[in-house]
Amino acid sequence: KYLMPKSSKTEKNLWQSLKKHLPKKTHCQRIENRVAEGMPDVYMCIDGAPVWVELKIIKRNGITLQPSQIAWHLSHSRCGGVSFFLASPAFEPDVFLFESGKALEIQGARVDDLRTLALWTGDLRSAPATLRLLVIEQLRSTLRPATCA
């Protein structure tokens, strides 16, 4: 029976790598929260664009989200909040970005299925710039001026 080699990729390693590629005008905080279940791993403000990011390593059986993570992201998305999943396949260099509203669709999905669900796929170095653009795009569509009756 063939056994795949164990990947050394962890969420901690993914965070360390992502941090190296953040622009200078970024405030970021890794959240280690045992009280508020489901809250994403990272809060960032990338040159004025605020975003919550859940980091995930995609293992051979697919991506695993906890029910509390799904609930948090769906609730946040319903209220117009901006958050994403940044997922890295254990044995591939690319990363995927998913909007938070896709939490139920990506739960348990394998890499091949995730490719079609991703908003963006690419190199980790490009992820912060892409995140910022996606945040601005989502905020523009969510924060529309009120219409006068």
Tab-separated table of N, CA and C in Angstrom, residues 5 10 18-20 32 39 41 54 67 70 94 115 128 132 137-140 149:
chain	number	residue	atom	x	y	z
A	5	PRO	N	3.876	10.825	1.600
A	5	PRO	CA	4.751	11.392	2.630
A	5	PRO	C	4.004	12.465	3.401
A	10	THR	N	1.856	23.507	7.762
A	10	THR	CA	0.917	23.705	8.860
A	10	THR	C	0.309	25.091	8.699
A	18	LEU	N	2.889	33.872	4.690
A	18	LEU	CA	2.025	34.972	4.263
A	18	LEU	C	2.533	36.300	4.814
A	19	LYS	N	2.915	36.311	6.081
A	19	LYS	CA	3.395	37.540	6.722
A	19	LYS	C	4.583	38.153	5.978
A	20	LYS	N	5.444	37.307	5.439
A	20	LYS	CA	6.630	37.790	4.716
A	20	LYS	C	6.257	38.578	3.459
A	32	GLU	N	-5.388	33.704	18.376
A	32	GLU	CA	-5.407	32.393	19.038
A	32	GLU	C	-6.530	32.473	20.056
A	39	MET	N	-14.073	31.992	15.185
A	39	MET	CA	-13.447	33.240	14.740
A	39	MET	C	-12.220	32.903	13.890
A	41	ASP	N	-8.538	32.921	11.910
A	41	ASP	CA	-7.172	32.898	12.428
A	41	ASP	C	-6.485	34.256	12.397
A	54	GLU	N	-9.332	33.003	7.352
A	54	GLU	CA	-9.184	31.678	7.962
A	54	GLU	C	-8.154	30.917	7.142
A	67	PRO	N	-17.800	23.140	12.385
A	67	PRO	CA	-19.133	23.759	12.317
A	67	PRO	C	-19.139	25.204	12.818
A	70	ILE	N	-17.818	27.455	10.038
A	70	ILE	CA	-18.841	27.641	8.999
A	70	ILE	C	-19.872	28.661	9.484
A	94	ASP	N	0.624	26.353	-4.941
A	94	ASP	CA	-0.397	27.388	-5.052
A	94	ASP	C	-1.292	27.453	-3.820
A	115	ARG	N	-10.666	23.851	-6.928
A	115	ARG	CA	-10.158	24.715	-8.002
A	115	ARG	C	-11.296	25.495	-8.670
A	128	PRO	N	-1.634	38.680	-0.831
A	128	PRO	CA	-2.047	39.913	-0.152
A	128	PRO	C	-2.626	40.969	-1.091
A	132	ARG	N	-6.533	42.277	-0.981
A	132	ARG	CA	-6.903	43.689	-0.872
A	132	ARG	C	-7.891	44.080	-1.963
A	137	GLU	N	-13.487	45.298	-3.643
A	137	GLU	CA	-14.590	44.940	-4.537
A	137	GLU	C	-15.838	44.558	-3.728
A	138	GLN	N	-15.646	43.730	-2.703
A	138	GLN	CA	-16.799	43.312	-1.888
A	138	GLN	C	-17.384	44.482	-1.113
A	139	LEU	N	-16.533	45.347	-0.566
A	139	LEU	CA	-17.039	46.497	0.181
A	139	LEU	C	-17.814	47.445	-0.733
A	140	ARG	N	-17.332	47.641	-1.944
A	140	ARG	CA	-18.048	48.508	-2.893
A	140	ARG	C	-19.428	47.965	-3.205
A	149	ALA	N	-36.255	57.998	-0.425
A	149	ALA	CA	-37.610	57.665	-0.895
A	149	ALA	C	-38.435	58.900	-1.087
